[in-house]
Structure formats: structure tokens, C-alpha cells
Amino acid sequence: MRPGPIYVIYALALLILSIATIPRRRIRELATNAYGVLGEQPSITLRRLGARPIGLPRTPPWRIIWATSTTNLTFMMNSPPQGSRAVSMRINIFIILLPLTTSFAIAYCIAALLIHGTGAQVFLSVFSFYIIYLLLYVFSASTISYERLWLSLSIDPTRYFRYRMGARTLITAIALLPWITAYALQGMHFRPAIYLAMALVSTVMMAPALSWLVAAYAGQPPQVRELQIMQRPMTYSLRALLILLFILITMSIYMTPYALALLTVYYPGLATLWTISTALTAVILIASAAFLYYAVVSERSRGIWAWLVNRLSEVGYV
């Protein structure tokens, strides 16, 4: 059937009327206060906090990035007339994270190009990779404390966590891109460093999802409720120590190709180790891509995310 002119005019009029009457202020408030429990917060500007406002382009890609990378920062402000009050504001993580990682990566590149000697290059590359890998897992795992379990249960948990992990993987990739580039540039005159760049690529595909799974297994950290109140005191157990051991083991696996390539620098006669390093790197990349596909893309990941929901409920998440 083809709709008549009167029906078309009627439908267009309803569409224009519905767009004109959308409660934009209410939708904006819900987008800022996603859980609907913080209530109306006093308006506060960055200038009053002594900071310089930073604007983002009003384009669809940046709107997607803003929606997937913002967080509520709640802190106390002391004002003599009104006493202490809680203020909640949304800060885009890229505004903080990108300048920080980029500046450190640039400093690392300059140091790697100026420093001569294999020993200094080894110390610089190994120490930096150890710090990046450890901090990545620690901070990535800690973000699970702000998760709201009822939100994942209100929809399909598998699809919810797949979207979450997809966004977290994108954030991690953008954050580590300066360091991947730094190791690649260092590899131009210190060849083993290229394998650290490949190790970070594998880490990008594994760490976002795996960090939440290992954090849930350890039962740490406890959920952070509104106003930054922890659901229970922080405790330490054997599981937490096992997780630390797991992080060190996975890091050693990622650095194995680097270590084999380093042997060829000290012992040129072991040139076959370079081929083994390349093959092992390819295997690690394929395994990481397979994990990313299974956890984020495939519908078969229902089992691991159902386990995550059950585990979080066991340790007191709501």
C-alpha cells in the first residue's frame, strides 16, 4: 500500500510535534546521572575549580567516545556558609589519559635515541614495559568497583559486557598507541624493542576483558557505592596473590620473544632465535585476537559473562 497525501502530512506533523516536545533537559540529566541515584547536583564550572575548560568537537565520533569513556568524579567541597557538600561531575578520561601517555612516550623516545649501549637500552625498555603492564592491569581491574550489577541484569548481560569490553578495548588501544609507536621507533636502532610493541598490541586485546575476570575471581576490589563509599573494607587473600602471580606469568610470556631476540644481539651466532621470536609473536597475537573475538564479538561468550555476574553478586555487588 502507498500512503495517501493526507496520511503523509499527518505523520510528518506528528513527527515535528514529537521532536519539538522532547524533554531535552531531562534526557541530558539522565545521560549525566545514568543510575538516577545521585540526585540534582549543584551547578559547578571548571573555572570555579581553577581549571581551564577543554571543549570537544561536536561530531558523532566524539559523542560516542564521550559516552563510552566518561566517569563520575565525586568529591567533597568545603564552603563556610553551607558546610561540606558532595559534588559530582563527569570528566572525559581521554582529556587526562592521552596527554599523560603521549608525553611519557615522547620522553621515552628521546631517551632511547640519546642513550647508547645495549645494557642501557635493555634496562630502559624492560623497566618501562614492566611499569606499563603492571599499571595497566591494576587500573583496568580497579574500574570494576564502579560497576552496577543490576544494570547488567536489566538487559542481556552478555551483550552488555560485550559492549563494555569493546569500548574498554578501544580506550586501551588509543591510550597505548603512543607507547606502541615509541617501541616501534626504538626498534629501528635496537631491534628487540619491536617485540615489546607487538606485546603491547596483544595486551590491548587481552587486558580489558581479562582484568575484570581476574578481579572478580580475586573478589577485589569491593564495590564503590555512591559518594565514594566502599561496600566493605579492602581485604587480601590467597586469591589476590595468585592474581599477582598470574600477571607476572602473562607478562613473562609476552616478553619471551623480546628475550630471545635479545640473545641474538649478545650472541650473533644464535640467529635462528630471531625466527623463533617472530613465530612466537605471531602465535601470541593470534591467541590474543582469538580471545578478543570470543569475549567481545562472539555470542558464545555467554558463559564467561554469566560467571562474572554470579561472582560479582557473591562478593556483594548490587
PDB file of C-alpha atoms in Angstrom:
ATOM      1  CA  MET A   1       0.000   0.000   0.000  1.00  0.00           C
ATOM      2  CA  ARG A   2       1.044   3.563  -0.707  1.00  0.00           C
ATOM      3  CA  PRO A   3       0.069   6.121   1.967  1.00  0.00           C
ATOM      4  CA  GLY A   4      -2.086   8.982   0.776  1.00  0.00           C
ATOM      5  CA  PRO A   5      -1.036  12.653   0.938  1.00  0.00           C
ATOM      6  CA  ILE A   6      -3.222  13.353   3.969  1.00  0.00           C
ATOM      7  CA  TYR A   7      -1.658  10.464   5.893  1.00  0.00           C
ATOM      8  CA  VAL A   8       1.854  11.628   4.974  1.00  0.00           C
ATOM      9  CA  ILE A   9       1.112  15.198   6.129  1.00  0.00           C
ATOM     10  CA  TYR A  10      -0.432  13.844   9.335  1.00  0.00           C
ATOM     11  CA  ALA A  11       2.609  11.622  10.050  1.00  0.00           C
ATOM     12  CA  LEU A  12       5.064  14.456   9.376  1.00  0.00           C
ATOM     13  CA  ALA A  13       3.111  16.767  11.675  1.00  0.00           C
ATOM     14  CA  LEU A  14       3.240  14.194  14.469  1.00  0.00           C
ATOM     15  CA  LEU A  15       6.983  13.744  13.915  1.00  0.00           C
ATOM     16  CA  ILE A  16       7.636  17.506  14.104  1.00  0.00           C
ATOM     17  CA  LEU A  17       5.442  17.788  17.195  1.00  0.00           C
ATOM     18  CA  SER A  18       7.208  14.910  18.953  1.00  0.00           C
ATOM     19  CA  ILE A  19      10.662  16.371  18.198  1.00  0.00           C
ATOM     20  CA  ALA A  20       9.571  19.798  19.431  1.00  0.00           C
ATOM     21  CA  THR A  21       8.263  18.416  22.724  1.00  0.00           C
ATOM     22  CA  ILE A  22      11.226  16.147  23.611  1.00  0.00           C
ATOM     23  CA  PRO A  23      12.317  16.955  27.192  1.00  0.00           C
ATOM     24  CA  ARG A  24      15.938  17.622  26.260  1.00  0.00           C
ATOM     25  CA  ARG A  25      16.898  18.871  29.706  1.00  0.00           C
ATOM     26  CA  ARG A  26      15.565  15.703  31.328  1.00  0.00           C
ATOM     27  CA  ILE A  27      17.362  13.492  28.781  1.00  0.00           C
ATOM     28  CA  ARG A  28      20.588  15.430  29.340  1.00  0.00           C
ATOM     29  CA  GLU A  29      20.230  14.965  33.112  1.00  0.00           C
ATOM     30  CA  LEU A  30      19.671  11.228  32.690  1.00  0.00           C
ATOM     31  CA  ALA A  31      22.707  10.983  30.424  1.00  0.00           C
ATOM     32  CA  THR A  32      24.807  12.716  33.084  1.00  0.00           C
ATOM     33  CA  ASN A  33      23.307  10.810  36.000  1.00  0.00           C
ATOM     34  CA  ALA A  34      22.987   7.373  34.408  1.00  0.00           C
ATOM     35  CA  TYR A  35      21.919   5.491  37.520  1.00  0.00           C
ATOM     36  CA  GLY A  36      19.376   8.046  38.731  1.00  0.00           C
ATOM     37  CA  VAL A  37      20.541   7.883  42.347  1.00  0.00           C
ATOM     38  CA  LEU A  38      22.805  10.877  42.773  1.00  0.00           C
ATOM     39  CA  GLY A  39      20.005  13.408  42.569  1.00  0.00           C
ATOM     40  CA  GLU A  40      20.259  17.001  41.448  1.00  0.00           C
ATOM     41  CA  GLN A  41      23.793  18.301  41.930  1.00  0.00           C
ATOM     42  CA  PRO A  42      24.696  21.970  42.311  1.00  0.00           C
ATOM     43  CA  SER A  43      25.986  23.514  39.136  1.00  0.00           C
ATOM     44  CA  ILE A  44      29.734  23.986  39.181  1.00  0.00           C
ATOM     45  CA  THR A  45      32.061  25.085  36.440  1.00  0.00           C
ATOM     46  CA  LEU A  46      35.654  24.203  35.739  1.00  0.00           C
ATOM     47  CA  ARG A  47      36.611  27.859  36.168  1.00  0.00           C
ATOM     48  CA  ARG A  48      35.412  27.787  39.773  1.00  0.00           C
ATOM     49  CA  LEU A  49      37.685  24.794  40.322  1.00  0.00           C
ATOM     50  CA  GLY A  50      40.647  26.705  38.957  1.00  0.00           C
ATOM     51  CA  ALA A  51      40.839  24.607  35.795  1.00  0.00           C
ATOM     52  CA  ARG A  52      40.736  25.611  32.161  1.00  0.00           C
ATOM     53  CA  PRO A  53      37.691  24.242  30.291  1.00  0.00           C
ATOM     54  CA  ILE A  54      38.520  21.956  27.388  1.00  0.00           C
ATOM     55  CA  GLY A  55      35.965  21.538  24.649  1.00  0.00           C
ATOM     56  CA  LEU A  56      35.498  18.527  22.411  1.00  0.00           C
ATOM     57  CA  PRO A  57      34.321  18.685  18.802  1.00  0.00           C
ATOM     58  CA  ARG A  58      30.569  18.234  18.421  1.00  0.00           C
ATOM     59  CA  THR A  59      30.867  15.360  15.977  1.00  0.00           C
ATOM     60  CA  PRO A  60      29.265  11.882  16.151  1.00  0.00           C
ATOM     61  CA  PRO A  61      32.575  10.018  16.729  1.00  0.00           C
ATOM     62  CA  TRP A  62      33.430  12.264  19.660  1.00  0.00           C
ATOM     63  CA  ARG A  63      29.919  11.827  21.080  1.00  0.00           C
ATOM     64  CA  ILE A  64      30.459   8.059  21.006  1.00  0.00           C
ATOM     65  CA  ILE A  65      33.852   8.445  22.692  1.00  0.00           C
ATOM     66  CA  TRP A  66      32.343  10.721  25.328  1.00  0.00           C
ATOM     67  CA  ALA A  67      29.571   8.238  26.066  1.00  0.00           C
ATOM     68  CA  THR A  68      31.958   5.310  26.450  1.00  0.00           C
ATOM     69  CA  SER A  69      34.797   6.973  28.324  1.00  0.00           C
ATOM     70  CA  THR A  70      33.354   9.374  30.895  1.00  0.00           C
ATOM     71  CA  THR A  71      33.230   8.736  34.598  1.00  0.00           C
ATOM     72  CA  ASN A  72      31.594  10.357  37.602  1.00  0.00           C
ATOM     73  CA  LEU A  73      34.094  12.036  39.916  1.00  0.00           C
ATOM     74  CA  THR A  74      32.602  12.645  43.353  1.00  0.00           C
ATOM     75  CA  PHE A  75      34.467  14.779  45.850  1.00  0.00           C
ATOM     76  CA  MET A  76      33.761  16.953  48.882  1.00  0.00           C
ATOM     77  CA  MET A  77      33.805  20.729  48.760  1.00  0.00           C
ATOM     78  CA  ASN A  78      34.007  22.855  51.895  1.00  0.00           C
ATOM     79  CA  SER A  79      32.130  26.147  51.707  1.00  0.00           C
ATOM     80  CA  PRO A  80      31.772  28.057  55.002  1.00  0.00           C
ATOM     81  CA  PRO A  81      28.170  29.247  54.503  1.00  0.00           C
ATOM     82  CA  GLN A  82      26.845  25.816  53.519  1.00  0.00           C
ATOM     83  CA  GLY A  83      29.330  23.404  55.090  1.00  0.00           C
ATOM     84  CA  SER A  84      30.582  20.296  53.287  1.00  0.00           C
ATOM     85  CA  ARG A  85      28.769  19.058  50.233  1.00  0.00           C
ATOM     86  CA  ALA A  86      29.319  16.369  47.636  1.00  0.00           C
ATOM     87  CA  VAL A  87      29.866  17.454  44.054  1.00  0.00           C
ATOM     88  CA  SER A  88      29.692  15.069  41.124  1.00  0.00           C
ATOM     89  CA  MET A  89      30.959  15.920  37.666  1.00  0.00           C
ATOM     90  CA  ARG A  90      31.797  13.972  34.521  1.00  0.00           C
ATOM     91  CA  ILE A  91      35.343  14.056  33.192  1.00  0.00           C
ATOM     92  CA  ASN A  92      36.375  12.548  29.885  1.00  0.00           C
ATOM     93  CA  ILE A  93      39.208  10.102  30.512  1.00  0.00           C
ATOM     94  CA  PHE A  94      40.932  10.976  27.241  1.00  0.00           C
ATOM     95  CA  ILE A  95      41.493  14.547  28.437  1.00  0.00           C
ATOM     96  CA  ILE A  96      43.601  13.171  31.286  1.00  0.00           C
ATOM     97  CA  LEU A  97      44.997   9.950  29.834  1.00  0.00           C
ATOM     98  CA  LEU A  98      46.094  10.909  26.328  1.00  0.00           C
ATOM     99  CA  PRO A  99      48.336  13.869  27.234  1.00  0.00           C
ATOM    100  CA  LEU A 100      49.864  11.813  30.051  1.00  0.00           C
ATOM    101  CA  THR A 101      50.725   8.736  27.977  1.00  0.00           C
ATOM    102  CA  THR A 102      51.808  10.783  24.971  1.00  0.00           C
ATOM    103  CA  SER A 103      54.173  12.989  26.980  1.00  0.00           C
ATOM    104  CA  PHE A 104      55.808   9.995  28.698  1.00  0.00           C
ATOM    105  CA  ALA A 105      56.106   8.128  25.382  1.00  0.00           C
ATOM    106  CA  ILE A 106      57.783  11.138  23.749  1.00  0.00           C
ATOM    107  CA  ALA A 107      60.204  11.418  26.681  1.00  0.00           C
ATOM    108  CA  TYR A 108      60.935   7.696  26.355  1.00  0.00           C
ATOM    109  CA  CYS A 109      61.630   8.059  22.617  1.00  0.00           C
ATOM    110  CA  ILE A 110      64.073  10.907  23.239  1.00  0.00           C
ATOM    111  CA  ALA A 111      65.846   8.932  25.959  1.00  0.00           C
ATOM    112  CA  ALA A 112      66.026   5.785  23.811  1.00  0.00           C
ATOM    113  CA  LEU A 113      67.519   7.731  20.891  1.00  0.00           C
ATOM    114  CA  LEU A 114      70.076   9.547  23.031  1.00  0.00           C
ATOM    115  CA  ILE A 115      71.203   6.605  25.169  1.00  0.00           C
ATOM    116  CA  HIS A 116      73.896   4.393  23.649  1.00  0.00           C
ATOM    117  CA  GLY A 117      74.863   0.929  24.769  1.00  0.00           C
ATOM    118  CA  THR A 118      72.899  -2.320  24.791  1.00  0.00           C
ATOM    119  CA  GLY A 119      72.737  -2.522  28.587  1.00  0.00           C
ATOM    120  CA  ALA A 120      71.104   0.892  28.885  1.00  0.00           C
ATOM    121  CA  GLN A 121      68.623   0.071  26.121  1.00  0.00           C
ATOM    122  CA  VAL A 122      67.691  -3.202  27.822  1.00  0.00           C
ATOM    123  CA  PHE A 123      67.143  -1.555  31.201  1.00  0.00           C
ATOM    124  CA  LEU A 124      65.087   1.285  29.705  1.00  0.00           C
ATOM    125  CA  SER A 125      62.844  -0.977  27.627  1.00  0.00           C
ATOM    126  CA  VAL A 126      62.320  -3.710  30.242  1.00  0.00           C
ATOM    127  CA  PHE A 127      61.648  -1.291  33.100  1.00  0.00           C
ATOM    128  CA  SER A 128      59.178   0.783  31.062  1.00  0.00           C
ATOM    129  CA  PHE A 129      57.290  -2.277  29.810  1.00  0.00           C
ATOM    130  CA  TYR A 130      57.069  -3.679  33.344  1.00  0.00           C
ATOM    131  CA  ILE A 131      55.607  -0.416  34.682  1.00  0.00           C
ATOM    132  CA  ILE A 132      53.138  -0.042  31.789  1.00  0.00           C
ATOM    133  CA  TYR A 133      51.932  -3.642  32.030  1.00  0.00           C
ATOM    134  CA  LEU A 134      51.545  -3.593  35.809  1.00  0.00           C
ATOM    135  CA  LEU A 135      49.788  -0.226  35.952  1.00  0.00           C
ATOM    136  CA  LEU A 136      47.508  -1.179  33.074  1.00  0.00           C
ATOM    137  CA  TYR A 137      46.235  -4.294  34.826  1.00  0.00           C
ATOM    138  CA  VAL A 138      45.963  -2.600  38.232  1.00  0.00           C
ATOM    139  CA  PHE A 139      43.976   0.391  36.997  1.00  0.00           C
ATOM    140  CA  SER A 140      41.945  -1.615  34.482  1.00  0.00           C
ATOM    141  CA  ALA A 141      40.931  -4.143  37.144  1.00  0.00           C
ATOM    142  CA  SER A 142      40.070  -1.425  39.684  1.00  0.00           C
ATOM    143  CA  THR A 143      37.403   0.087  37.417  1.00  0.00           C
ATOM    144  CA  ILE A 144      35.143  -2.894  38.063  1.00  0.00           C
ATOM    145  CA  SER A 145      34.433  -1.450  41.516  1.00  0.00           C
ATOM    146  CA  TYR A 146      32.179   1.187  39.893  1.00  0.00           C
ATOM    147  CA  GLU A 147      30.101  -1.416  38.063  1.00  0.00           C
ATOM    148  CA  ARG A 148      26.398  -1.695  38.915  1.00  0.00           C
ATOM    149  CA  LEU A 149      25.287  -5.303  38.739  1.00  0.00           C
ATOM    150  CA  TRP A 150      21.583  -4.518  38.453  1.00  0.00           C
ATOM    151  CA  LEU A 151      22.325  -2.548  35.289  1.00  0.00           C
ATOM    152  CA  SER A 152      23.768  -5.611  33.550  1.00  0.00           C
ATOM    153  CA  LEU A 153      20.880  -7.754  34.787  1.00  0.00           C
ATOM    154  CA  SER A 154      18.281  -5.343  33.422  1.00  0.00           C
ATOM    155  CA  ILE A 155      19.317  -6.282  29.877  1.00  0.00           C
ATOM    156  CA  ASP A 156      21.143  -9.189  28.300  1.00  0.00           C
ATOM    157  CA  PRO A 157      24.344  -9.451  30.421  1.00  0.00           C
ATOM    158  CA  THR A 158      26.292 -10.988  27.553  1.00  0.00           C
ATOM    159  CA  ARG A 159      25.528  -8.142  25.173  1.00  0.00           C
ATOM    160  CA  TYR A 160      26.042  -5.536  27.901  1.00  0.00           C
ATOM    161  CA  PHE A 161      29.515  -6.771  28.835  1.00  0.00           C
ATOM    162  CA  ARG A 162      30.483  -7.277  25.205  1.00  0.00           C
ATOM    163  CA  TYR A 163      29.701  -3.615  24.514  1.00  0.00           C
ATOM    164  CA  ARG A 164      31.542  -2.588  27.664  1.00  0.00           C
ATOM    165  CA  MET A 165      34.632  -4.592  26.763  1.00  0.00           C
ATOM    166  CA  GLY A 166      34.551  -3.289  23.204  1.00  0.00           C
ATOM    167  CA  ALA A 167      34.597   0.294  24.476  1.00  0.00           C
ATOM    168  CA  ARG A 168      37.327  -0.513  27.028  1.00  0.00           C
ATOM    169  CA  THR A 169      39.439  -2.165  24.328  1.00  0.00           C
ATOM    170  CA  LEU A 170      39.132   0.940  22.159  1.00  0.00           C
ATOM    171  CA  ILE A 171      40.128   3.187  25.072  1.00  0.00           C
ATOM    172  CA  THR A 172      43.121   0.974  25.901  1.00  0.00           C
ATOM    173  CA  ALA A 173      44.242   0.913  22.271  1.00  0.00           C
ATOM    174  CA  ILE A 174      44.155   4.700  21.993  1.00  0.00           C
ATOM    175  CA  ALA A 175      45.917   5.101  25.349  1.00  0.00           C
ATOM    176  CA  LEU A 176      48.732   2.681  24.485  1.00  0.00           C
ATOM    177  CA  LEU A 177      49.170   3.776  20.860  1.00  0.00           C
ATOM    178  CA  PRO A 178      51.898   6.326  21.773  1.00  0.00           C
ATOM    179  CA  TRP A 179      53.884   3.612  23.572  1.00  0.00           C
ATOM    180  CA  ILE A 180      53.442   1.127  20.725  1.00  0.00           C
ATOM    181  CA  THR A 181      54.802   3.802  18.397  1.00  0.00           C
ATOM    182  CA  ALA A 182      57.669   4.557  20.802  1.00  0.00           C
ATOM    183  CA  TYR A 183      58.795   0.927  20.932  1.00  0.00           C
ATOM    184  CA  ALA A 184      58.493   0.648  17.150  1.00  0.00           C
ATOM    185  CA  LEU A 185      60.715   3.708  16.689  1.00  0.00           C
ATOM    186  CA  GLN A 186      63.205   2.346  19.196  1.00  0.00           C
ATOM    187  CA  GLY A 187      63.256  -0.903  17.221  1.00  0.00           C
ATOM    188  CA  MET A 188      64.826   0.957  14.287  1.00  0.00           C
ATOM    189  CA  HIS A 189      68.198   1.014  16.104  1.00  0.00           C
ATOM    190  CA  PHE A 190      67.568  -1.532  18.891  1.00  0.00           C
ATOM    191  CA  ARG A 191      65.787  -4.354  17.081  1.00  0.00           C
ATOM    192  CA  PRO A 192      64.422  -6.370  20.072  1.00  0.00           C
ATOM    193  CA  ALA A 193      62.243  -3.393  21.091  1.00  0.00           C
ATOM    194  CA  ILE A 194      59.884  -4.109  18.184  1.00  0.00           C
ATOM    195  CA  TYR A 195      58.720  -7.199  20.072  1.00  0.00           C
ATOM    196  CA  LEU A 196      57.645  -5.025  23.002  1.00  0.00           C
ATOM    197  CA  ALA A 197      55.443  -3.079  20.587  1.00  0.00           C
ATOM    198  CA  MET A 198      53.860  -6.355  19.469  1.00  0.00           C
ATOM    199  CA  ALA A 199      53.471  -7.370  23.126  1.00  0.00           C
ATOM    200  CA  LEU A 200      51.501  -4.181  23.805  1.00  0.00           C
ATOM    201  CA  VAL A 201      49.266  -4.914  20.819  1.00  0.00           C
ATOM    202  CA  SER A 202      48.482  -8.314  22.335  1.00  0.00           C
ATOM    203  CA  THR A 203      47.922  -6.695  25.727  1.00  0.00           C
ATOM    204  CA  VAL A 204      45.379  -4.297  24.227  1.00  0.00           C
ATOM    205  CA  MET A 205      43.330  -7.253  23.022  1.00  0.00           C
ATOM    206  CA  MET A 206      43.551  -9.176  26.314  1.00  0.00           C
ATOM    207  CA  ALA A 207      43.781  -6.798  29.277  1.00  0.00           C
ATOM    208  CA  PRO A 208      40.387  -5.003  29.222  1.00  0.00           C
ATOM    209  CA  ALA A 209      38.293  -8.172  29.499  1.00  0.00           C
ATOM    210  CA  LEU A 210      40.799 -10.340  31.332  1.00  0.00           C
ATOM    211  CA  SER A 211      41.448  -7.736  34.046  1.00  0.00           C
ATOM    212  CA  TRP A 212      37.780  -7.748  35.068  1.00  0.00           C
ATOM    213  CA  LEU A 213      37.650 -11.533  35.068  1.00  0.00           C
ATOM    214  CA  VAL A 214      40.706 -11.888  37.299  1.00  0.00           C
ATOM    215  CA  ALA A 215      39.470  -9.094  39.587  1.00  0.00           C
ATOM    216  CA  ALA A 216      36.148 -10.888  40.011  1.00  0.00           C
ATOM    217  CA  TYR A 217      37.955 -14.156  40.723  1.00  0.00           C
ATOM    218  CA  ALA A 218      40.016 -12.479  43.450  1.00  0.00           C
ATOM    219  CA  GLY A 219      36.959 -10.733  44.880  1.00  0.00           C
ATOM    220  CA  GLN A 220      38.797  -7.435  44.806  1.00  0.00           C
ATOM    221  CA  PRO A 221      38.260  -4.544  44.825  1.00  0.00           C
ATOM    222  CA  PRO A 222      34.937  -4.090  46.704  1.00  0.00           C
ATOM    223  CA  GLN A 223      32.149  -2.195  45.005  1.00  0.00           C
ATOM    224  CA  VAL A 224      32.218   1.575  45.397  1.00  0.00           C
ATOM    225  CA  ARG A 225      28.752   2.907  46.095  1.00  0.00           C
ATOM    226  CA  GLU A 226      27.517   6.484  45.805  1.00  0.00           C
ATOM    227  CA  LEU A 227      29.608   9.280  47.365  1.00  0.00           C
ATOM    228  CA  GLN A 228      32.702   7.074  47.033  1.00  0.00           C
ATOM    229  CA  ILE A 229      31.595   4.773  49.875  1.00  0.00           C
ATOM    230  CA  MET A 230      33.115   1.295  49.666  1.00  0.00           C
ATOM    231  CA  GLN A 231      30.753  -1.623  50.175  1.00  0.00           C
ATOM    232  CA  ARG A 232      33.214  -3.339  52.530  1.00  0.00           C
ATOM    233  CA  PRO A 233      36.798  -2.879  53.696  1.00  0.00           C
ATOM    234  CA  MET A 234      39.602  -3.952  51.397  1.00  0.00           C
ATOM    235  CA  THR A 235      40.849  -7.427  52.260  1.00  0.00           C
ATOM    236  CA  TYR A 236      43.726  -9.537  50.978  1.00  0.00           C
ATOM    237  CA  SER A 237      43.618 -13.248  50.357  1.00  0.00           C
ATOM    238  CA  LEU A 238      45.466 -16.068  48.648  1.00  0.00           C
ATOM    239  CA  ARG A 239      43.427 -15.423  45.508  1.00  0.00           C
ATOM    240  CA  ALA A 240      44.800 -11.892  45.281  1.00  0.00           C
ATOM    241  CA  LEU A 241      48.355 -13.236  45.478  1.00  0.00           C
ATOM    242  CA  LEU A 242      47.530 -15.777  42.782  1.00  0.00           C
ATOM    243  CA  ILE A 243      46.301 -12.963  40.559  1.00  0.00           C
ATOM    244  CA  LEU A 244      49.590 -11.117  41.049  1.00  0.00           C
ATOM    245  CA  LEU A 245      51.412 -14.311  40.089  1.00  0.00           C
ATOM    246  CA  PHE A 246      49.155 -14.641  37.025  1.00  0.00           C
ATOM    247  CA  ILE A 247      50.027 -11.084  35.925  1.00  0.00           C
ATOM    248  CA  LEU A 248      53.753 -11.786  36.247  1.00  0.00           C
ATOM    249  CA  ILE A 249      53.421 -15.068  34.292  1.00  0.00           C
ATOM    250  CA  THR A 250      51.483 -13.460  31.435  1.00  0.00           C
ATOM    251  CA  MET A 251      53.984 -10.599  31.310  1.00  0.00           C
ATOM    252  CA  SER A 252      56.850 -13.096  31.055  1.00  0.00           C
ATOM    253  CA  ILE A 253      55.046 -14.849  28.185  1.00  0.00           C
ATOM    254  CA  TYR A 254      54.690 -11.550  26.328  1.00  0.00           C
ATOM    255  CA  MET A 255      58.368 -10.731  26.894  1.00  0.00           C
ATOM    256  CA  THR A 256      59.678 -14.135  25.793  1.00  0.00           C
ATOM    257  CA  PRO A 257      60.086 -13.099  22.107  1.00  0.00           C
ATOM    258  CA  TYR A 258      61.917  -9.969  23.294  1.00  0.00           C
ATOM    259  CA  ALA A 259      64.258 -12.082  25.437  1.00  0.00           C
ATOM    260  CA  LEU A 260      65.001 -14.469  22.577  1.00  0.00           C
ATOM    261  CA  ALA A 261      65.711 -11.572  20.219  1.00  0.00           C
ATOM    262  CA  LEU A 262      67.971 -10.036  22.843  1.00  0.00           C
ATOM    263  CA  LEU A 263      70.073 -13.205  22.893  1.00  0.00           C
ATOM    264  CA  THR A 264      70.755 -12.765  19.196  1.00  0.00           C
ATOM    265  CA  VAL A 265      72.182  -9.299  19.981  1.00  0.00           C
ATOM    266  CA  TYR A 266      74.640 -10.691  22.503  1.00  0.00           C
ATOM    267  CA  TYR A 267      75.285 -13.910  20.569  1.00  0.00           C
ATOM    268  CA  PRO A 268      75.025 -13.298  16.797  1.00  0.00           C
ATOM    269  CA  GLY A 269      75.580 -16.987  16.159  1.00  0.00           C
ATOM    270  CA  LEU A 270      72.102 -17.755  17.512  1.00  0.00           C
ATOM    271  CA  ALA A 271      70.389 -16.098  14.554  1.00  0.00           C
ATOM    272  CA  THR A 272      67.727 -18.819  14.449  1.00  0.00           C
ATOM    273  CA  LEU A 273      66.305 -17.443  17.708  1.00  0.00           C
ATOM    274  CA  TRP A 274      65.172 -14.378  15.774  1.00  0.00           C
ATOM    275  CA  THR A 275      62.978 -16.592  13.587  1.00  0.00           C
ATOM    276  CA  ILE A 276      61.636 -18.345  16.685  1.00  0.00           C
ATOM    277  CA  SER A 277      60.845 -14.962  18.252  1.00  0.00           C
ATOM    278  CA  THR A 278      58.890 -13.893  15.186  1.00  0.00           C
ATOM    279  CA  ALA A 279      56.935 -17.164  15.102  1.00  0.00           C
ATOM    280  CA  LEU A 280      56.174 -16.971  18.835  1.00  0.00           C
ATOM    281  CA  THR A 281      54.996 -13.377  18.464  1.00  0.00           C
ATOM    282  CA  ALA A 282      52.633 -14.448  15.693  1.00  0.00           C
ATOM    283  CA  VAL A 283      51.233 -17.211  17.914  1.00  0.00           C
ATOM    284  CA  ILE A 284      50.677 -14.777  20.808  1.00  0.00           C
ATOM    285  CA  LEU A 285      48.967 -12.256  18.524  1.00  0.00           C
ATOM    286  CA  ILE A 286      46.689 -14.945  17.078  1.00  0.00           C
ATOM    287  CA  ALA A 287      45.803 -16.225  20.570  1.00  0.00           C
ATOM    288  CA  SER A 288      45.064 -12.679  21.777  1.00  0.00           C
ATOM    289  CA  ALA A 289      42.890 -11.970  18.739  1.00  0.00           C
ATOM    290  CA  ALA A 290      41.027 -15.246  19.317  1.00  0.00           C
ATOM    291  CA  PHE A 291      40.360 -14.274  22.950  1.00  0.00           C
ATOM    292  CA  LEU A 292      39.156 -10.822  21.881  1.00  0.00           C
ATOM    293  CA  TYR A 293      36.831 -12.370  19.327  1.00  0.00           C
ATOM    294  CA  TYR A 294      35.455 -14.870  21.824  1.00  0.00           C
ATOM    295  CA  ALA A 295      34.944 -12.373  24.661  1.00  0.00           C
ATOM    296  CA  VAL A 296      33.754  -9.319  22.719  1.00  0.00           C
ATOM    297  CA  VAL A 297      32.416 -10.405  19.346  1.00  0.00           C
ATOM    298  CA  SER A 298      31.129 -13.957  19.652  1.00  0.00           C
ATOM    299  CA  GLU A 299      27.793 -14.874  21.187  1.00  0.00           C
ATOM    300  CA  ARG A 300      29.498 -17.906  22.717  1.00  0.00           C
ATOM    301  CA  SER A 301      30.932 -15.725  25.486  1.00  0.00           C
ATOM    302  CA  ARG A 302      27.654 -16.028  27.380  1.00  0.00           C
ATOM    303  CA  GLY A 303      29.253 -18.482  29.817  1.00  0.00           C
ATOM    304  CA  ILE A 304      32.100 -16.256  30.998  1.00  0.00           C
ATOM    305  CA  TRP A 305      29.904 -13.180  31.448  1.00  0.00           C
ATOM    306  CA  ALA A 306      27.260 -15.198  33.297  1.00  0.00           C
ATOM    307  CA  TRP A 307      30.042 -16.388  35.583  1.00  0.00           C
ATOM    308  CA  LEU A 308      31.164 -12.771  36.084  1.00  0.00           C
ATOM    309  CA  VAL A 309      27.642 -11.709  37.093  1.00  0.00           C
ATOM    310  CA  ASN A 310      27.335 -14.581  39.563  1.00  0.00           C
ATOM    311  CA  ARG A 311      30.768 -13.922  41.012  1.00  0.00           C
ATOM    312  CA  LEU A 312      30.110 -10.206  41.497  1.00  0.00           C
ATOM    313  CA  SER A 313      26.859 -10.988  43.286  1.00  0.00           C
ATOM    314  CA  GLU A 314      28.744 -13.353  45.597  1.00  0.00           C
ATOM    315  CA  VAL A 315      31.166 -10.619  46.672  1.00  0.00           C
ATOM    316  CA  GLY A 316      28.407  -8.102  47.416  1.00  0.00           C
ATOM    317  CA  TYR A 317      27.857  -6.174  44.191  1.00  0.00           C
ATOM    318  CA  VAL A 318      24.334  -4.821  43.635  1.00  0.00           C
TER     319      VAL A 318
END
